[in-house]
mmCIF file of C-alpha atoms in Angstrom:
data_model
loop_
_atom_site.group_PDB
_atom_site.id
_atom_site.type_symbol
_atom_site.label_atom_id
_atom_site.label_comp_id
_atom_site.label_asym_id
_atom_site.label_seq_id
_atom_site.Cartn_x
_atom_site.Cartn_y
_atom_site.Cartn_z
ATOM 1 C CA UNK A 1 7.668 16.746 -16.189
ATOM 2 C CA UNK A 2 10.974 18.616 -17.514
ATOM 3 C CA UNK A 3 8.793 21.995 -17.648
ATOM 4 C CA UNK A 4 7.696 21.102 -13.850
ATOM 5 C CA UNK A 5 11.086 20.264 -12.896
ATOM 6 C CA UNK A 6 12.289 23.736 -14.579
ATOM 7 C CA UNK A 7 9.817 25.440 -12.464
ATOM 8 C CA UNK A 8 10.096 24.374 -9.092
ATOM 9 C CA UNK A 9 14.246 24.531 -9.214
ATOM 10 C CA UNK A 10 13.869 28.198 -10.434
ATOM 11 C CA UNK A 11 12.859 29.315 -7.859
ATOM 12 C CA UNK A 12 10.576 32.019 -6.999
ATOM 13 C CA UNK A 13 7.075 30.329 -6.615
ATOM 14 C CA UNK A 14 5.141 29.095 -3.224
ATOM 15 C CA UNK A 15 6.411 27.000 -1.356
ATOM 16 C CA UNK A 16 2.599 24.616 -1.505
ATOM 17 C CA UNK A 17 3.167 24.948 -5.385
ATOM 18 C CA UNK A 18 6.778 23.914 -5.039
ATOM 19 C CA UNK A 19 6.018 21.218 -2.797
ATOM 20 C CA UNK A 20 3.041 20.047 -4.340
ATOM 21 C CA UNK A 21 4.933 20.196 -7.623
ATOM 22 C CA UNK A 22 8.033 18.055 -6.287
ATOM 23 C CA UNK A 23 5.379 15.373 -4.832
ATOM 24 C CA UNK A 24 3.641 14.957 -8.023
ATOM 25 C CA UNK A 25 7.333 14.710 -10.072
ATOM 26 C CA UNK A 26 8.221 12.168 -7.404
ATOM 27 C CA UNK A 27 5.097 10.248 -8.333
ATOM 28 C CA UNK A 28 5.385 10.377 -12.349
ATOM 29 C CA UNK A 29 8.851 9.473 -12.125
ATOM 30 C CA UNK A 30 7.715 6.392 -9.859
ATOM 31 C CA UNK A 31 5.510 5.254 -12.109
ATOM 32 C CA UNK A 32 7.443 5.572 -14.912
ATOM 33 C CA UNK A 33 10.464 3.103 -13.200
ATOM 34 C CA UNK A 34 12.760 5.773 -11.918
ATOM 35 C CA UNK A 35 13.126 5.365 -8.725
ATOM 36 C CA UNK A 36 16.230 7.316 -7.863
ATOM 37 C CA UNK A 37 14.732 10.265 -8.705
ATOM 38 C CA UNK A 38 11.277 9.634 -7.266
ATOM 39 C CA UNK A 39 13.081 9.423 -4.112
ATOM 40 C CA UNK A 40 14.836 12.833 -4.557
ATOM 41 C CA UNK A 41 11.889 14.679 -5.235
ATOM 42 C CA UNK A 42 9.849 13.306 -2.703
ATOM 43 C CA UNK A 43 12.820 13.937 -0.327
ATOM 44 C CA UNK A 44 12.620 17.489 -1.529
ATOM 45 C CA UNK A 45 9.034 17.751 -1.143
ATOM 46 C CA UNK A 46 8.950 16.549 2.377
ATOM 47 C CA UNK A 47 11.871 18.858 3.391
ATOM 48 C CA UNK A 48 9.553 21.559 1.563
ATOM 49 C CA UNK A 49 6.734 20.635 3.758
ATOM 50 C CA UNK A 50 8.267 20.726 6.954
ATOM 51 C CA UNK A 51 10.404 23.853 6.506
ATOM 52 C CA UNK A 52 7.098 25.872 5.600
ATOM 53 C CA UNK A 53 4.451 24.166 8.026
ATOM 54 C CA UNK A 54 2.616 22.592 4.555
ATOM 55 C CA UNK A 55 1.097 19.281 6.121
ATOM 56 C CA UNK A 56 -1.342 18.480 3.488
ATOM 57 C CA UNK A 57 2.198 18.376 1.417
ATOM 58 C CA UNK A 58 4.188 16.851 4.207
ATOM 59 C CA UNK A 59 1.755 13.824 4.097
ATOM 60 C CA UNK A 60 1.688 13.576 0.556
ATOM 61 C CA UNK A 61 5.185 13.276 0.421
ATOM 62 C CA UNK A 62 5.912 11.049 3.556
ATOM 63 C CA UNK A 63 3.254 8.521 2.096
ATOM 64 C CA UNK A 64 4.704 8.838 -1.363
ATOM 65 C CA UNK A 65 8.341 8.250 -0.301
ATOM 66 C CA UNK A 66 6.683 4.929 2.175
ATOM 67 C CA UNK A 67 5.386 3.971 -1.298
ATOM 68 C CA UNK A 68 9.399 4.081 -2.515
ATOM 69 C CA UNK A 69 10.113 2.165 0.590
ATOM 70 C CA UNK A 70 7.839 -0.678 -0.001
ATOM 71 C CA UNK A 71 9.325 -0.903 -3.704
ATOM 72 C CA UNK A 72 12.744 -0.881 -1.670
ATOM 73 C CA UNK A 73 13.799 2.568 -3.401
ATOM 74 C CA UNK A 74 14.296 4.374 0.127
ATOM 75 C CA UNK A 75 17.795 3.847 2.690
ATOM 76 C CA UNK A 76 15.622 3.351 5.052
ATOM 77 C CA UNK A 77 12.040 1.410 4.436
ATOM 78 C CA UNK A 78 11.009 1.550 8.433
ATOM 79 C CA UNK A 79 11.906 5.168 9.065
ATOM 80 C CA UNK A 80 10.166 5.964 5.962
ATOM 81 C CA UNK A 81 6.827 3.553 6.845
ATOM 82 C CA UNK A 82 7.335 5.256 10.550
ATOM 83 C CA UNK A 83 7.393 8.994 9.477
ATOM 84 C CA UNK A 84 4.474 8.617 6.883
ATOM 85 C CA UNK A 85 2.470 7.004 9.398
ATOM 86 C CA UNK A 86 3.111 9.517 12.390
ATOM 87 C CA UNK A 87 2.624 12.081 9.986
ATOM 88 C CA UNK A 88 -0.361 11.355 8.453
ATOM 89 C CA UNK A 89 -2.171 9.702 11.770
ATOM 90 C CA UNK A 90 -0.702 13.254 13.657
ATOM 91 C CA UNK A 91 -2.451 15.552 10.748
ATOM 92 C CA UNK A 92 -6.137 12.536 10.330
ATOM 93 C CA UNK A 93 -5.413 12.396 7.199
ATOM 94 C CA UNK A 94 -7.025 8.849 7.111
ATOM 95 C CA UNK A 95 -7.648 8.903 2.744
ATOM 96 C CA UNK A 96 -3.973 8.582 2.703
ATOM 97 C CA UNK A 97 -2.671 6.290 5.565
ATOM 98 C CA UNK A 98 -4.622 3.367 4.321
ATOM 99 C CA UNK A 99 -3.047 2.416 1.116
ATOM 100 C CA UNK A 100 -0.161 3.725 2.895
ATOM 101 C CA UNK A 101 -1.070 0.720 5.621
ATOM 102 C CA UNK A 102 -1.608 -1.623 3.134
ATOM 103 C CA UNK A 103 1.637 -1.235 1.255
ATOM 104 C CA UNK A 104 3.359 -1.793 4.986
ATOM 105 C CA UNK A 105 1.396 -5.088 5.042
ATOM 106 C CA UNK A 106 2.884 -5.874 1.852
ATOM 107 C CA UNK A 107 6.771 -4.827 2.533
ATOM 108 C CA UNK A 108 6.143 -6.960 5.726
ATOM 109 C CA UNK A 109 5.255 -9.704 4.564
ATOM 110 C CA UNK A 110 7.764 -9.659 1.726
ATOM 111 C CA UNK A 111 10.507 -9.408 4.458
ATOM 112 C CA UNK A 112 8.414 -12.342 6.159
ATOM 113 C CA UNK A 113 7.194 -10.430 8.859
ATOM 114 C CA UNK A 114 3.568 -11.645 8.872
ATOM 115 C CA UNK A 115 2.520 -11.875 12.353
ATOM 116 C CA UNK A 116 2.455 -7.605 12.163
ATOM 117 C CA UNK A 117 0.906 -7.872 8.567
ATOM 118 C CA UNK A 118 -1.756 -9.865 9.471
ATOM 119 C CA UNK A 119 -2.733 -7.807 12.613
ATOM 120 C CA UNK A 120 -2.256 -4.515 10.428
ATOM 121 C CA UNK A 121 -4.487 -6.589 7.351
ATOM 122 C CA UNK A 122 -7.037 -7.396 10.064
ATOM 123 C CA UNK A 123 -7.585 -3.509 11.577
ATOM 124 C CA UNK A 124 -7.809 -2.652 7.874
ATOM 125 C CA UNK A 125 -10.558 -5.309 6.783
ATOM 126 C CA UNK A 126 -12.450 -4.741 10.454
ATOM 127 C CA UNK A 127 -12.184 -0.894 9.119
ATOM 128 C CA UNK A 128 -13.655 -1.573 5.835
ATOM 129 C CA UNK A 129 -10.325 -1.593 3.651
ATOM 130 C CA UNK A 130 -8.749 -4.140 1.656
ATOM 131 C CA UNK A 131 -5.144 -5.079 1.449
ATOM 132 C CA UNK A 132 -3.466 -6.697 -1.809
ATOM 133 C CA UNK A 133 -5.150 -10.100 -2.420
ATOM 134 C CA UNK A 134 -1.215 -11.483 -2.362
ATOM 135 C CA UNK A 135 -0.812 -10.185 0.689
ATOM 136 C CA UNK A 136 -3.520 -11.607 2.136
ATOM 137 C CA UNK A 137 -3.049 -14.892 0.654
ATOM 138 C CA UNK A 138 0.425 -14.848 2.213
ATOM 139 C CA UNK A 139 -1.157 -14.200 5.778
ATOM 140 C CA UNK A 140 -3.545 -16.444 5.259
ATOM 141 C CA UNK A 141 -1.353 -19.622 4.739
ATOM 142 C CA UNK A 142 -0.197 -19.374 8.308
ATOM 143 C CA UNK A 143 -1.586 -21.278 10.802
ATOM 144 C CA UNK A 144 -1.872 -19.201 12.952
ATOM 145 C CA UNK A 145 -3.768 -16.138 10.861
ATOM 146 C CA UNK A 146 -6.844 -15.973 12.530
ATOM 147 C CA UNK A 147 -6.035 -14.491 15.671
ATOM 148 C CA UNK A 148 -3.685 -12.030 14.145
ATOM 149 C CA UNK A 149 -6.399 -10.568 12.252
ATOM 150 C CA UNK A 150 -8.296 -11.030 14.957
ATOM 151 C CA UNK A 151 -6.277 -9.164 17.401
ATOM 152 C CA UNK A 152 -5.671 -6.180 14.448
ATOM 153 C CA UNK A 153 -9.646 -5.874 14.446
ATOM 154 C CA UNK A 154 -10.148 -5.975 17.878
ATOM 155 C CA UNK A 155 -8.254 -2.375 17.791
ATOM 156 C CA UNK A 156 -8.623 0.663 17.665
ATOM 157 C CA UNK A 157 -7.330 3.321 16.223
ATOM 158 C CA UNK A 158 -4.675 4.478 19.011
ATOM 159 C CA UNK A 159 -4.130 1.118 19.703
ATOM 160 C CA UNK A 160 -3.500 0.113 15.851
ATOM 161 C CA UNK A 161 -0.542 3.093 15.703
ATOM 162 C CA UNK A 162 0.454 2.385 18.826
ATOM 163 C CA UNK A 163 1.001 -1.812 17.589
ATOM 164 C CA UNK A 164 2.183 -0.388 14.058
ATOM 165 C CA UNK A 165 4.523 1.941 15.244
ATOM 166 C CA UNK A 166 5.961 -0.500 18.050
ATOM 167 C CA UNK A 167 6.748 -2.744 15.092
ATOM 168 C CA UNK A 168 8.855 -0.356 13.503
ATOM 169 C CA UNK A 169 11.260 0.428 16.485
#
């Protein structure tokens, strides 16, 4: 990771490289507990991304840095869960919105939010994902679970962002 780090703040290489590069720092240093600087370099990715038109490496980041959010590592958890979501929904990039989706469920229903998680758990399941079994569990305790993940499968996929994103304003 130091050697990577080295690299990328020479300078001097391409920008998809550099941003790339950043992403997957951002990611070992997330696994590896530090969050702080996950968040920078994922920050630095994104900005990467978007000031060279990269958007494979602009959703990479945005859904890596909604990852930090859910852990509660970002300022700001819903503009991070709303950027990663536009931008990945914007570019189809479906492989990585789900678990992105799935860790909103989670962060939502940590904040007790479950109404929203359970619609978002039930578009996932009626879509053929799964969302963590906690999560679920959590949704499912409510009374009134069934018609939220009713409603959330009864979507689709304009509607779904359309709900998800309405949630985040």
């Amino acid at each position: 990771a130091a050697e990577s780090e080295q690299l990328v703040h020479a300078g001097g290489i391409h920008p998809f490289l550099a941003g790339s590069t950043l992403t997957f720092l951002s990611l070992f240093h997330a696994v590896n507990g530090n969050l702080p600087v996950a968040v920078r370099h994922g920050e630095a990715a994104l900005e990467v991304a978007r000031n060279h038109d990269l958007p494979w490496v602009a959703v990479q980041a945005a859904t890596n840095l909604a990852l930090l959010a859910s852990r509660g590592a970002v300022e700001n958890p819903t503009d991070a869960f709303r950027d990663a979501i536009t931008t990945a929904y914007h570019h189809r990039a479906w492989f990585d919105l789900w678990p992105c989706l799935s860790n909103l469920a989670r962060w939502w229903t940590q904040l007790g939010q479950i109404q929203p998680a359970g619609v978002l758990v039930g578009f996932l399941i009626a879509n053929g994902h799964q969302s963590a079994k906690a999560t679920r569990e959590v949704i499912e305790a409510e009374p009134d679970h069934h018609t939220w993940l009713e409603h959330g499968a009864s979507l689709d996929r304009d509607e779904f962002i359309d709900y998800i994103l309405s949630q985040l304003d």
